[in-house]
Every structure is written in C-alpha cells, then in structure tokens.
Amino acid sequence: LDLDASDEQLQSPILYCSGKQATATRDYNVPGKDLKPLFDTIIDYIPAPEGDENGELQLLVSAIDYNEYVGRIGIGRIERGKVDMAKEVVVCDYHSGISPYKSKIVNLFQIEGLKRVPVENAMVGDIVCFSGIENITIGNTICSPAKIEPVPFVKIGEPTIEMNFCVNDSPFAGKEGKFVTSRHLRERLFKELLKDVSLRVYQTETPDTFKVCGRGEMHLSILIETMRREGYEFGVSTPKVIFKDIDGVKCEPMEQLFIDVPTDCVGSVMERMGVRKGELVTMNPQGSRIRMEFKVPARGLFGFKNEFLTDTKGEGVMNQLFAGYAPYKGPIPRRFTGSLIAYETGEAATYGLFNAQDRGVLFIDPQTPVYEGMVVGMSPKNEDIRVNVCKRKHVTNMRAAGSDEALRLNTPRKFSLEEAIEFLNDDEMLEVTPKNIRIRKIILSGAERLKLAYGGKNA
C-alpha cells in the first residue's frame, strides 16, 4: 500500500537473488546455485519484443561506444525489419533536423554474454552494435532507403553543471597515479567526448586546467570515478551551474524534483527546500507517505542528497528532471559548516587527533599522511579552523611514550566520491588518485589564505 502498487505488480513472480554470489532461487529455503532461475523467469514472464519483421529497416541508436580500430560504434534495438552488413542505409534524426544521408554498415555485432559476436544480419527486436557510419550519435535513426522514418525519442538535455579538471599540484602529486600530466588528462577527457554526447570539454586559459560540463553531479562523478580506476591522478573543483543570458535576463537551470517521504519527515524536507529556493508545486498523500513535487534551482540541490537521506532516516526517495531555465533566484548558501584544516605536512598522530576532535568531526585515522591546507575534518561553526593533527606527546621522565594508546578517538567520517564533491566549498577542491580522495583548500598555505581574506580590508 505504501508503494501504491497495482494488483498486477503484486502478482509478479518473486525471486531471491544474491549479486555477490551470482545466484538466484525461487524458494527462500533452497540456496541458489546460479542465475538460471532469473533468466528463465525473464523469458517466461517478460513478453518478447514486437515489430514487423517484414517491414523496412528502422533502428534507433540508444547508446554509442568507441573503438580505436573501427571508430565510433552505434548501439540500438531494431524496431522494424532487419539489418544486413555491408548494405546501404539512411541516417536521419527526429529532433536535430539534419538532412538524411546515405551510409553503409561495415561491421555488425550482437552481444552474447559479455562478448560482441560478429553477425551477418539481425532481425526485429535484436540489440545490435554496428560501425562504419561516421559521426553517429544517440537519437539517430538508421532506416532503409525505401522508407525514411525517424523514430521519436526524448531529446538529450544540454549540460547544466561545470567543473574544472586540473593537474594535481598537491605535495603528494605523482605518488599514487599512473597518468599525472596535463597531456594525459587532456587526451583522456577529449577521448570521452567520442562516446558521451552530453559531455562538453573546453581548454581554459591555463594549460593544465580543463572545463568539463555535464548533465549533473552524478554524470561528472561517474567520469571522475572511471578515470580514477584507470590510474589517473588529478584535481577537480567545486561544481557550478551554467548560467545563460536570455533576453538580457540572467537565467539559471531549474530542476523538477519529485520527493516521496514518510509523513513525519515532511516538515524537515520542506524547511530544507525553502532555504534552497525550492517552490512546492504539488503535494499528494500516498498511504502513509507523502509525494511532493518541487521546482528548485539546480545549484540548490548541491549537497542536498545527504541531508535528505539523514532527515528521512534513509526512507526517502527523490528523483529529478531538467525543467528548463528561469530567472536567477538569488544567493543560496552552499554549506553551513566550516572545515578543519591541517596546520602542517606530516603524519597524523593519535595525540593530535584527540585534541582536534573536540573542534569538530574528523575525516582521517591515525598515521594518515596529511599536508598543509588539507581538510581533515568538519567544524560545526561556519568558519575554518586550523588544527595540528601531527602533534605528538613529548616523552619525558614522567610519561611513557606509549601513553597515546590510552587515548580514544571518535570514529572518523568517511566520504564516497559523490559525498566528497557535495561537501566541497567554493574555496576547496578535491584531489583524486587511484588510492585516495582528499579534500583540500585551493590555496594550501595558511598565510596566503589570510592575506587573501584580509587584503581588501587592509587596502
């Protein structure tokens, strides 16, 4: 009832699966051996794709890939007819208005398991991969020359968020990554453009910094995590929205936010949305839950996800959809807390961390290498505090060197990549390496930050 499920959904088959063990079973008391019950259920329960196998070819490109040998690869399902390798086809598009042009499919593949298997032809309902058509992109329709009919699809939105990707310049630069230079970073980012049509990459005035634009924090987070796993080491800035000037008015991207929460959490969520300039559009009860729709600036959702999950005790569900541009809504506070910043470069000690934990929540464990300007914790006040986490208790004739073991530290807060990006303040950036994620100040030197902060007052 809470999920507002229909009778048909309640009568669907139930299986008990384990992704870690790769097993599925229909009986909870009988351990699964493999995923065969899941595949059998999909075949029996899900209807086969429908379409006219005798009609003229119609294939919508739903994804793209890239291979250094064959170039850009189109991926899609055949909506009608069949496709043959080395046969002439026509490429058209429902939205872009490009003139249809003729081309030829050079290579044709179908997916079997985790491999792409070459085939000579494929029928309606098959998902195929093909190459040979230059500049193929998502949304293009591959048709037979005898009947040119583009398939309608949802238009891909333009980027709304931008971040700066730069070469890592921290004291630990080059120690953990395999690809660390600006040349490596540039080649990897521009290579991503070949298979991600909603991404934009621009060279900035600084040769080692690139502006990367995407559809949201999650979009760019996936790119960052992928590059990290590939061995790249780099830094990323705080995400910012892309403003537009429409008829002389400064406009910003808006998001349509759908929230589903328990009834007792409505007040806290609406309070959060009010601070973030969110406007309530609709609110409907669904059993013991409330479903709300907001229209909120995209920048108002920075850092909201973690607060939302905390306020709803993990029971809240949120989804968002791009809602166009609207006039600028005014300033929105990004964060209401400050940072605990490492005072010097060294190794975090238990004694130093014990004294620092009274100032806020720590992010690191003892023996963690730190450097000046690195963010090691969160201050409850809206100001930054420098702490000496490398400080050790001096050995005297009155104390034993091992007395640090008696000190008890609070459990440090650990960030995922998405949480770390959400935490960033305007004067902070994220150091990303294959082994670690470190939050740091853009200007590492404490003296330089003070000069910058008070320079205007002294002038």
Short mmCIF file of C-alpha atoms in Angstrom, two decimals, residues 6-282:
data_model
loop_
_atom_site.label_atom_id
_atom_site.label_comp_id
_atom_site.label_asym_id
_atom_site.label_seq_id
_atom_site.Cartn_x
_atom_site.Cartn_y
_atom_site.Cartn_z
CA SER A 6 -1.21 -2.33 -8.59
CA ASP A 7 -2.72 -5.83 -8.41
CA GLU A 8 -0.70 -6.83 -11.46
CA GLN A 9 2.54 -5.79 -9.76
CA LEU A 10 1.65 -7.75 -6.62
CA GLN A 11 1.13 -10.89 -8.70
CA SER A 12 4.55 -10.72 -10.35
CA PRO A 13 6.98 -13.60 -9.64
CA ILE A 14 9.35 -13.28 -6.68
CA LEU A 15 12.94 -14.50 -6.70
CA TYR A 16 15.66 -14.32 -4.06
CA CYS A 17 18.96 -13.23 -5.60
CA SER A 18 22.49 -12.50 -4.45
CA GLY A 19 24.57 -10.25 -6.66
CA LYS A 20 27.72 -11.01 -4.69
CA GLN A 21 27.34 -14.78 -5.06
CA ALA A 22 25.68 -14.57 -8.52
CA THR A 23 22.83 -16.88 -7.50
CA ALA A 24 19.03 -16.84 -7.74
CA THR A 25 16.35 -19.13 -6.31
CA ARG A 26 12.56 -19.27 -6.26
CA ASP A 27 12.46 -20.82 -2.77
CA TYR A 28 13.96 -18.84 0.11
CA ASN A 29 14.85 -22.07 1.95
CA VAL A 30 16.71 -23.56 -1.03
CA PRO A 31 20.09 -21.93 -1.74
CA GLY A 32 20.63 -20.85 -5.33
CA LYS A 33 23.40 -22.31 -7.48
CA ASP A 34 23.46 -19.89 -10.42
CA LEU A 35 21.35 -17.22 -12.16
CA LYS A 36 19.42 -19.66 -14.37
CA PRO A 37 16.13 -19.24 -12.41
CA LEU A 38 16.32 -15.48 -13.01
CA PHE A 39 16.92 -15.81 -16.75
CA ASP A 40 14.19 -18.44 -17.08
CA THR A 41 11.72 -16.17 -15.28
CA ILE A 42 12.60 -13.23 -17.55
CA ILE A 43 12.00 -15.38 -20.64
CA ASP A 44 8.70 -16.76 -19.28
CA TYR A 45 7.29 -13.55 -17.77
CA ILE A 46 8.54 -10.69 -19.96
CA PRO A 47 6.84 -10.58 -23.39
CA ALA A 48 9.08 -10.83 -26.44
CA PRO A 49 9.71 -7.60 -28.39
CA GLU A 50 7.09 -6.85 -31.02
CA GLY A 51 7.62 -5.47 -34.50
CA ASP A 52 7.11 -6.04 -38.20
CA GLU A 53 9.92 -8.32 -39.30
CA ASN A 54 8.86 -7.95 -42.94
CA GLY A 55 8.84 -4.14 -42.89
CA GLU A 56 11.56 -1.72 -43.90
CA LEU A 57 14.51 -1.26 -41.54
CA GLN A 58 14.12 1.13 -38.61
CA LEU A 59 16.73 1.22 -35.79
CA LEU A 60 17.05 3.87 -33.07
CA VAL A 61 20.58 4.48 -31.75
CA SER A 62 20.28 4.42 -27.93
CA ALA A 63 23.97 4.36 -26.95
CA ILE A 64 27.37 4.84 -28.51
CA ASP A 65 30.83 3.43 -27.89
CA TYR A 66 34.26 3.96 -29.37
CA ASN A 67 36.98 1.63 -30.58
CA GLU A 68 40.40 2.73 -31.82
CA TYR A 69 40.25 0.28 -34.74
CA VAL A 70 36.70 0.76 -36.07
CA GLY A 71 35.89 4.24 -34.69
CA ARG A 72 32.53 5.19 -33.23
CA ILE A 73 30.10 2.31 -32.60
CA GLY A 74 26.32 2.72 -32.56
CA ILE A 75 24.18 0.53 -30.27
CA GLY A 76 20.43 0.12 -30.55
CA ARG A 77 17.43 -2.16 -30.94
CA ILE A 78 15.86 -2.92 -34.30
CA GLU A 79 12.32 -1.51 -34.18
CA ARG A 80 11.25 -2.85 -37.58
CA GLY A 81 12.59 -5.05 -40.36
CA LYS A 82 16.09 -6.46 -40.41
CA VAL A 83 19.63 -5.15 -40.88
CA ASP A 84 22.31 -6.65 -43.11
CA MET A 85 26.02 -5.99 -43.00
CA ALA A 86 27.53 -4.01 -45.91
CA LYS A 87 24.06 -2.91 -47.04
CA GLU A 88 23.26 0.74 -47.80
CA VAL A 89 21.19 2.56 -45.15
CA VAL A 90 19.96 6.11 -44.50
CA VAL A 91 20.73 8.07 -41.31
CA CYS A 92 18.15 10.61 -40.08
CA ASP A 93 17.17 12.30 -36.81
CA TYR A 94 13.80 13.23 -35.26
CA HIS A 95 14.95 16.38 -33.41
CA SER A 96 18.07 17.85 -35.00
CA GLY A 97 16.58 18.42 -38.44
CA ILE A 98 19.68 17.16 -40.26
CA SER A 99 19.20 16.15 -43.86
CA PRO A 100 19.05 12.36 -44.23
CA TYR A 101 22.23 10.97 -45.74
CA LYS A 102 23.26 7.59 -47.08
CA SER A 103 25.90 5.40 -45.47
CA LYS A 104 26.88 1.75 -45.06
CA ILE A 105 27.21 -0.57 -42.07
CA VAL A 106 30.71 -2.07 -42.22
CA ASN A 107 30.69 -4.23 -39.07
CA LEU A 108 27.70 -5.75 -37.29
CA PHE A 109 27.75 -7.39 -33.85
CA GLN A 110 25.35 -8.95 -31.36
CA ILE A 111 26.04 -9.36 -27.66
CA GLU A 112 26.34 -12.89 -26.27
CA GLY A 113 27.21 -12.91 -22.59
CA LEU A 114 29.91 -10.29 -22.17
CA LYS A 115 31.26 -10.54 -25.72
CA ARG A 116 30.38 -8.95 -29.04
CA VAL A 117 29.96 -11.61 -31.69
CA PRO A 118 30.13 -10.70 -35.42
CA VAL A 119 26.96 -11.50 -37.38
CA GLU A 120 25.85 -11.06 -41.00
CA ASN A 121 22.32 -9.86 -40.20
CA ALA A 122 19.87 -9.31 -37.33
CA MET A 123 16.07 -9.28 -37.00
CA VAL A 124 13.48 -7.04 -35.35
CA GLY A 125 13.85 -6.93 -31.55
CA ASP A 126 17.58 -7.70 -31.60
CA ILE A 127 20.02 -5.33 -29.91
CA VAL A 128 22.97 -4.80 -32.23
CA CYS A 129 26.27 -2.90 -32.34
CA PHE A 130 27.49 -1.54 -35.66
CA SER A 131 30.29 0.59 -37.07
CA GLY A 132 31.08 2.30 -40.35
CA ILE A 133 28.81 5.35 -40.02
CA GLU A 134 30.85 8.45 -39.22
CA ASN A 135 29.59 10.85 -36.52
CA ILE A 136 26.74 8.53 -35.48
CA THR A 137 25.17 9.75 -32.23
CA ILE A 138 22.38 8.95 -29.79
CA GLY A 139 18.95 9.70 -31.26
CA ASN A 140 19.88 8.97 -34.87
CA THR A 141 17.62 6.54 -36.72
CA ILE A 142 19.01 4.01 -39.20
CA CYS A 143 16.44 3.44 -41.94
CA SER A 144 16.04 1.63 -45.20
CA PRO A 145 16.36 3.94 -48.25
CA ALA A 146 12.90 2.74 -49.29
CA LYS A 147 11.22 4.26 -46.20
CA ILE A 148 12.90 7.11 -44.32
CA GLU A 149 11.05 7.47 -40.99
CA PRO A 150 12.91 8.73 -37.87
CA VAL A 151 11.88 7.27 -34.51
CA PRO A 152 10.64 9.85 -31.93
CA PHE A 153 12.74 9.99 -28.76
CA VAL A 154 13.30 12.21 -25.72
CA LYS A 155 15.75 14.95 -26.63
CA ILE A 156 19.01 14.87 -24.69
CA GLY A 157 19.35 17.93 -22.48
CA GLU A 158 22.23 20.35 -22.66
CA PRO A 159 24.85 20.39 -19.85
CA THR A 160 23.85 22.35 -16.76
CA ILE A 161 26.84 21.77 -14.44
CA GLU A 162 30.52 22.56 -14.94
CA MET A 163 33.67 21.57 -13.04
CA ASN A 164 37.35 22.31 -13.59
CA PHE A 165 39.66 19.32 -14.01
CA CYS A 166 43.30 20.19 -13.37
CA VAL A 167 46.69 18.61 -12.86
CA ASN A 168 47.27 17.61 -9.24
CA ASP A 169 49.61 20.16 -7.60
CA SER A 170 49.48 18.92 -4.00
CA PRO A 171 52.65 17.89 -2.10
CA PHE A 172 51.68 14.25 -2.76
CA ALA A 173 51.37 14.73 -6.55
CA GLY A 174 52.63 11.85 -8.67
CA LYS A 175 52.96 9.36 -5.81
CA GLU A 176 49.81 7.30 -6.40
CA GLY A 177 48.72 7.79 -10.02
CA LYS A 178 49.91 6.33 -13.30
CA PHE A 179 48.73 9.20 -15.55
CA VAL A 180 49.51 12.57 -13.95
CA THR A 181 50.46 15.10 -16.67
CA SER A 182 48.26 17.64 -18.46
CA ARG A 183 48.78 15.75 -21.73
CA HIS A 184 47.39 12.56 -20.20
CA LEU A 185 44.44 14.46 -18.74
CA ARG A 186 43.65 16.25 -22.00
CA GLU A 187 43.77 13.10 -24.12
CA ARG A 188 41.50 11.22 -21.71
CA LEU A 189 38.88 13.97 -21.47
CA PHE A 190 38.65 14.57 -25.21
CA LYS A 191 38.51 10.81 -25.81
CA GLU A 192 35.43 10.67 -23.56
CA LEU A 193 33.65 13.02 -25.99
CA LEU A 194 33.67 10.26 -28.59
CA LYS A 195 31.20 8.16 -26.57
CA ASP A 196 29.41 10.67 -24.32
CA VAL A 197 27.20 13.01 -26.34
CA SER A 198 26.02 15.08 -23.35
CA LEU A 199 29.56 15.95 -22.20
CA ARG A 200 31.45 19.13 -23.14
CA VAL A 201 35.18 19.74 -22.62
CA TYR A 202 36.91 23.11 -23.10
CA GLN A 203 40.52 24.19 -22.79
CA THR A 204 40.89 27.11 -20.35
CA GLU A 205 43.45 29.92 -20.35
CA THR A 206 45.55 27.80 -18.00
CA PRO A 207 47.19 24.96 -19.98
CA ASP A 208 46.81 22.40 -17.17
CA THR A 209 43.11 23.12 -16.45
CA PHE A 210 40.07 21.97 -18.44
CA LYS A 211 36.42 22.97 -18.03
CA VAL A 212 34.14 19.92 -18.16
CA CYS A 213 30.37 20.37 -18.49
CA GLY A 214 27.78 17.66 -17.83
CA ARG A 215 24.14 16.98 -17.02
CA GLY A 216 24.62 16.89 -13.26
CA GLU A 217 26.82 15.92 -10.34
CA MET A 218 26.18 12.22 -10.92
CA HIS A 219 27.16 12.47 -14.58
CA LEU A 220 30.53 14.03 -13.77
CA SER A 221 31.04 11.77 -10.73
CA ILE A 222 30.86 8.70 -12.99
CA LEU A 223 33.53 10.19 -15.26
CA ILE A 224 35.77 11.01 -12.28
CA GLU A 225 35.41 7.52 -10.78
CA THR A 226 36.10 5.87 -14.15
CA MET A 227 39.27 7.91 -14.66
CA ARG A 228 40.36 7.20 -11.10
CA ARG A 229 40.06 3.45 -11.63
CA GLU A 230 42.05 3.75 -14.86
CA GLY A 231 45.00 5.17 -12.91
CA TYR A 232 44.55 8.91 -13.44
CA GLU A 233 45.53 11.42 -10.76
CA PHE A 234 44.06 14.93 -10.93
CA GLY A 235 42.11 17.60 -9.08
CA VAL A 236 38.51 18.77 -9.53
CA SER A 237 36.86 21.99 -8.42
CA THR A 238 33.51 22.69 -6.83
CA PRO A 239 30.62 22.06 -9.28
CA LYS A 240 28.91 25.21 -10.56
CA VAL A 241 25.79 25.72 -12.65
CA ILE A 242 25.94 27.13 -16.17
CA PHE A 243 24.08 30.44 -16.34
CA LYS A 244 22.50 31.78 -19.53
CA ASP A 245 21.58 35.28 -20.65
CA ILE A 246 18.07 35.11 -22.13
CA ASP A 247 16.68 38.39 -23.49
CA GLY A 248 19.05 40.33 -21.25
CA VAL A 249 17.98 38.42 -18.11
CA LYS A 250 20.39 36.23 -16.15
CA CYS A 251 18.83 32.75 -16.02
CA GLU A 252 19.81 29.52 -14.30
CA PRO A 253 18.89 25.85 -14.83
CA MET A 254 15.90 24.57 -12.89
CA GLU A 255 15.12 21.03 -11.79
CA GLN A 256 11.77 19.35 -11.30
CA LEU A 257 12.23 17.44 -8.04
CA PHE A 258 9.95 14.55 -7.04
CA ILE A 259 10.15 13.52 -3.38
CA ASP A 260 8.46 10.58 -1.65
CA VAL A 261 8.84 10.60 2.17
CA PRO A 262 7.12 9.32 5.33
CA THR A 263 4.53 11.71 6.75
CA ASP A 264 6.61 12.65 9.82
CA CYS A 265 9.51 13.84 7.61
CA VAL A 266 7.55 16.36 5.54
CA GLY A 267 8.36 19.34 7.77
CA SER A 268 12.13 18.92 7.71
CA VAL A 269 12.19 18.37 3.94
CA MET A 270 10.08 21.46 3.24
CA GLU A 271 12.34 23.50 5.51
CA ARG A 272 15.41 22.35 3.55
CA MET A 273 13.70 23.19 0.27
CA GLY A 274 12.76 26.66 1.50
CA VAL A 275 16.39 27.52 2.23
CA ARG A 276 17.35 26.25 -1.24
CA LYS A 277 14.76 28.41 -3.05
CA GLY A 278 12.53 25.44 -3.85
CA GLU A 279 8.89 26.08 -4.78
CA LEU A 280 6.26 23.49 -3.85
CA VAL A 281 4.16 22.57 -6.89
CA THR A 282 2.03 19.65 -5.67
#
